[in-house]
mmCIF file with all atom_site columns, C-alpha atoms in Angstrom:
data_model
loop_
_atom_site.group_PDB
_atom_site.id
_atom_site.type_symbol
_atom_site.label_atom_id
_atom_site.label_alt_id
_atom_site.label_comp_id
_atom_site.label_asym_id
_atom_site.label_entity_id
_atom_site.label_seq_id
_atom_site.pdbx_PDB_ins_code
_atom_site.Cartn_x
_atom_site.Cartn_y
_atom_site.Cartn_z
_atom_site.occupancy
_atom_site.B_iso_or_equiv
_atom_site.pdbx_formal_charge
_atom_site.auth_seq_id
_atom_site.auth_comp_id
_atom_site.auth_asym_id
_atom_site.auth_atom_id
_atom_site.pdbx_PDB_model_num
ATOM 1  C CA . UNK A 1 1  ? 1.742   11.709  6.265   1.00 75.00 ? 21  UNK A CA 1
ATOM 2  C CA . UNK A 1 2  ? -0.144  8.367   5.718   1.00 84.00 ? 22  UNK A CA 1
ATOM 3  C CA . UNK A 1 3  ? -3.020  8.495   3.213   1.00 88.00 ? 23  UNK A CA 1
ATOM 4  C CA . UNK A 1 4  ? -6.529  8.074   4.159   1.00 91.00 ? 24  UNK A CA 1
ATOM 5  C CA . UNK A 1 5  ? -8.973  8.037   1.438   1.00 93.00 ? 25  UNK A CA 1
ATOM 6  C CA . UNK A 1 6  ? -8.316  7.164   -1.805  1.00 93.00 ? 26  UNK A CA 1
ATOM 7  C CA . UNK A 1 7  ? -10.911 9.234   -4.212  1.00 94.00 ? 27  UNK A CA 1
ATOM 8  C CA . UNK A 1 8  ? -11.847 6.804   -7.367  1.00 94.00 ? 28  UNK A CA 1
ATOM 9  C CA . UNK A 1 9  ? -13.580 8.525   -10.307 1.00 94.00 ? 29  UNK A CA 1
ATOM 10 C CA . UNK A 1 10 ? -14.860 7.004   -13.515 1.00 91.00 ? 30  UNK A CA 1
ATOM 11 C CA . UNK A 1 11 ? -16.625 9.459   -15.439 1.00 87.00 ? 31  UNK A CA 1
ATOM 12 C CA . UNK A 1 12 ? -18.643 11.572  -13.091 1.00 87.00 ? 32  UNK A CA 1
ATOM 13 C CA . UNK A 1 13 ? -19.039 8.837   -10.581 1.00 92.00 ? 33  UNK A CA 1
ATOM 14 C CA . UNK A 1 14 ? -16.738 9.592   -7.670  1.00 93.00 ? 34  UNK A CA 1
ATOM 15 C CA . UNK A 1 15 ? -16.118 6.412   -5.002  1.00 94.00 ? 35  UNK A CA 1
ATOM 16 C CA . UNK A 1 16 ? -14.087 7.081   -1.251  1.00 95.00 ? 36  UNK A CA 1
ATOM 17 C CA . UNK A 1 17 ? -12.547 4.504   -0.562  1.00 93.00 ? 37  UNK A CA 1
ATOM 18 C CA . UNK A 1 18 ? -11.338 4.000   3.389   1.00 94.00 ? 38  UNK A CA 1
ATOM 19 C CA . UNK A 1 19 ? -7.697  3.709   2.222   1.00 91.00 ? 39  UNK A CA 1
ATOM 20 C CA . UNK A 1 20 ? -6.935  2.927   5.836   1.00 89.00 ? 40  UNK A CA 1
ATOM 21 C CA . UNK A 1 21 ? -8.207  -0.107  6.409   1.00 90.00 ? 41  UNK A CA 1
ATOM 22 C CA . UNK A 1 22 ? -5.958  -1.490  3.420   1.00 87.00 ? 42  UNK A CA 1
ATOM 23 C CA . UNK A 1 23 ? -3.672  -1.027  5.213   1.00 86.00 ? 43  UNK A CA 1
ATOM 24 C CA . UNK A 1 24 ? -3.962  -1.757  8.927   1.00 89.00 ? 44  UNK A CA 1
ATOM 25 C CA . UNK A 1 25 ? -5.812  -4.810  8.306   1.00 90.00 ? 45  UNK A CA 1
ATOM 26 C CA . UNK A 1 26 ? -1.884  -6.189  7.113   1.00 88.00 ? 46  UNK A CA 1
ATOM 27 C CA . UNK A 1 27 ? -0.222  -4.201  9.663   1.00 90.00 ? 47  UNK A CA 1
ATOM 28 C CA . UNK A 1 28 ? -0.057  -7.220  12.195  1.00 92.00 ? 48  UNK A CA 1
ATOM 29 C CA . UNK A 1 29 ? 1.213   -9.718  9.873   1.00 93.00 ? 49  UNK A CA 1
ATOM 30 C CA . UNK A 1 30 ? 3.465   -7.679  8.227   1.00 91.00 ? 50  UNK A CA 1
ATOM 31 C CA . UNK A 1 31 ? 4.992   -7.070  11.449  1.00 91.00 ? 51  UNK A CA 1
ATOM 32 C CA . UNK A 1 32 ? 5.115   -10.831 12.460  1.00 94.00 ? 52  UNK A CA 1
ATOM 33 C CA . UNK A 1 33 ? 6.890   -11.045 9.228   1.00 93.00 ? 53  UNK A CA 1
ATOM 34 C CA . UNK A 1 34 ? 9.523   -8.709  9.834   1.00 92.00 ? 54  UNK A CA 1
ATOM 35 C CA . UNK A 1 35 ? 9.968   -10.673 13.298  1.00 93.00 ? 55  UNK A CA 1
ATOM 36 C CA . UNK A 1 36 ? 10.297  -13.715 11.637  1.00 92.00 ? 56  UNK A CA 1
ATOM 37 C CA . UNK A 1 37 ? 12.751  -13.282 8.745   1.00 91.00 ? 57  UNK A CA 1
ATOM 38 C CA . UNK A 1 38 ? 15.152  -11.227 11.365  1.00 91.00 ? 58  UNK A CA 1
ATOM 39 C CA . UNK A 1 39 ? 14.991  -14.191 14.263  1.00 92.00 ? 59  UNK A CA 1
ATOM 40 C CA . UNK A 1 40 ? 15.902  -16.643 11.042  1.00 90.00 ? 60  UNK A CA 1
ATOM 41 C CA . UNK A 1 41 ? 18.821  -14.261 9.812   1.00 88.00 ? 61  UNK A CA 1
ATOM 42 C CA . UNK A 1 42 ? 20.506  -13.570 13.358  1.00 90.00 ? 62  UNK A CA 1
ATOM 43 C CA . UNK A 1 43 ? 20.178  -17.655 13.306  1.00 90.00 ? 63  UNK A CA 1
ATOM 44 C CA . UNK A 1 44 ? 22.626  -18.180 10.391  1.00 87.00 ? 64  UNK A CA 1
ATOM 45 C CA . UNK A 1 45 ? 19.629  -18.698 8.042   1.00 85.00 ? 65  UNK A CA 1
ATOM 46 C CA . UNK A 1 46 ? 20.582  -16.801 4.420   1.00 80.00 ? 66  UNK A CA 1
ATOM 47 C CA . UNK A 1 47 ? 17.780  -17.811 2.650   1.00 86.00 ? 67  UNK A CA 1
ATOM 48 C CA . UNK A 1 48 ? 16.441  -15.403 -0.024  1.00 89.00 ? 68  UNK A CA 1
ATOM 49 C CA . UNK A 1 49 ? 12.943  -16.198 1.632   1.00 89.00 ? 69  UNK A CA 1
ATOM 50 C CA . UNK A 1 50 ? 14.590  -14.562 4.724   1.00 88.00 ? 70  UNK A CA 1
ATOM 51 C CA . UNK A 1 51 ? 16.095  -11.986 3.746   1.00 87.00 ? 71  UNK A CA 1
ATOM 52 C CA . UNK A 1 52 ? 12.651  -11.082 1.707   1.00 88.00 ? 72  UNK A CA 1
ATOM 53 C CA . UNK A 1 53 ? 10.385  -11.501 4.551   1.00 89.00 ? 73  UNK A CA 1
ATOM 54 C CA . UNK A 1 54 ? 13.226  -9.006  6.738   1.00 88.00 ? 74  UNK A CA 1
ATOM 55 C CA . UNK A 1 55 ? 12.649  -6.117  4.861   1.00 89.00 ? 75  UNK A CA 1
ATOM 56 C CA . UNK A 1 56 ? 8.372   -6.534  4.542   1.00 89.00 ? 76  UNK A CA 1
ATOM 57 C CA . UNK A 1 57 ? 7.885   -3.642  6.070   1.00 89.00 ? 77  UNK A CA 1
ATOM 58 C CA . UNK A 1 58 ? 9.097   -1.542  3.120   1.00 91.00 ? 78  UNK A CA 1
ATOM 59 C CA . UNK A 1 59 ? 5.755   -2.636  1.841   1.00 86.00 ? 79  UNK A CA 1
ATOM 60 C CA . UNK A 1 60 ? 3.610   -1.623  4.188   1.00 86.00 ? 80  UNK A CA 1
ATOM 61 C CA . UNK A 1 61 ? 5.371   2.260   4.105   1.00 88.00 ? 81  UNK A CA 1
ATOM 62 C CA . UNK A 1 62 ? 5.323   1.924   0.539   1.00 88.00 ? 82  UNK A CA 1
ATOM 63 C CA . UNK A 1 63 ? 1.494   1.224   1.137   1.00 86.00 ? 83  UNK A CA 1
ATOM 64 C CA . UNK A 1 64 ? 0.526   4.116   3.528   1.00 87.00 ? 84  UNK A CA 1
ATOM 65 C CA . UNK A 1 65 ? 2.999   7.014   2.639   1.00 88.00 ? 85  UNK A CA 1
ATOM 66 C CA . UNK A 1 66 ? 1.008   7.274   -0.778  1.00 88.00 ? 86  UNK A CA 1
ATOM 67 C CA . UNK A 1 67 ? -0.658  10.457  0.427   1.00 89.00 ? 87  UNK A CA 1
ATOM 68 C CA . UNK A 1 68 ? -0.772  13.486  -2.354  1.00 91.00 ? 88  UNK A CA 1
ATOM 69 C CA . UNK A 1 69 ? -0.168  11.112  -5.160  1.00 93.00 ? 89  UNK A CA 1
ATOM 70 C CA . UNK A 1 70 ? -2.375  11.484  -7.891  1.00 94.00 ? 90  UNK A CA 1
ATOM 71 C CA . UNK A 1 71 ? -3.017  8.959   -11.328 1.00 93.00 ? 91  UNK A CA 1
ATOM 72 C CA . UNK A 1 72 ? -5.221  10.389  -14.070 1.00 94.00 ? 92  UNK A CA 1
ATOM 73 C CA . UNK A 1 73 ? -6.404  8.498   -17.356 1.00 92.00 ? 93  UNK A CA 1
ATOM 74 C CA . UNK A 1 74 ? -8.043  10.906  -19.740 1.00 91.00 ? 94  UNK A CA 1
ATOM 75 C CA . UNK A 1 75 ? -9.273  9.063   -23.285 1.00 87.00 ? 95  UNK A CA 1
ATOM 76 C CA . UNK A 1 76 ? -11.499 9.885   -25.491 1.00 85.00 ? 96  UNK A CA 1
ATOM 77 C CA . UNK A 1 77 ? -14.549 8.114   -23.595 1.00 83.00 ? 97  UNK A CA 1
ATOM 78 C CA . UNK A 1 78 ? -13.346 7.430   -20.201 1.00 87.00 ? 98  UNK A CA 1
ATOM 79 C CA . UNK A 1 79 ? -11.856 9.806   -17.325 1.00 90.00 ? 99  UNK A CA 1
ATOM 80 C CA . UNK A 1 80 ? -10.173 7.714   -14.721 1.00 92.00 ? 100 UNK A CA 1
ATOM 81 C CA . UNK A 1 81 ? -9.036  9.485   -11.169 1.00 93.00 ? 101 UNK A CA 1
ATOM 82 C CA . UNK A 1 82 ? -7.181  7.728   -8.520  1.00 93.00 ? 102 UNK A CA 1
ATOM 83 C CA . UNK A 1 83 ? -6.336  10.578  -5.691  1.00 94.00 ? 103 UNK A CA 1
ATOM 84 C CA . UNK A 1 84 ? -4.752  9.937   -2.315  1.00 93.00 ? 104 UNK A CA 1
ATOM 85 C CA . UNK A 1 85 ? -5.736  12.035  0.086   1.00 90.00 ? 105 UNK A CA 1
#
């Protein structure tokens, strides 16, 4: 399930952010990418640059399937949440 929102709290002060649009904004390019760096392999092209922009759309799943995870900082004078949702 793709994530969202992403809930920031610092403190008491809670922020949504429209996870979302971090990533679909990318989406198009990423996917031009992927185009591009498999056209250039099937063409005999072994470049590391290649091969790299082949596989970019590991980043963009890595990117959206971040639903559920959730980071929390607790010191002694600041209470940091990052929540996925």
């Amino acid at each position: 399930m793709p994530a969202w929102i992403l809930l920031f709290r610092i403190r008491n002060f809670m922020i949504p952010i429209p996870w979302f649009i971090i990533w679909i904004l990318p989406l198009p390019f990423i996917l031009v990418t992927s185009i591009i760096g498999y056209v250039a392999r099937l063409s005999g092209m072994r470049n590391y640059i290649f091969r790299l922009l082949s596989e970019s759309w590991r980043v963009l799943m890595l990117i959206i399937c971040l639903h559920g995870i959730e980071v929390r900082v607790d010191t002694e004078k600041e209470n940091i949440l990052l929540k996925f949702i």
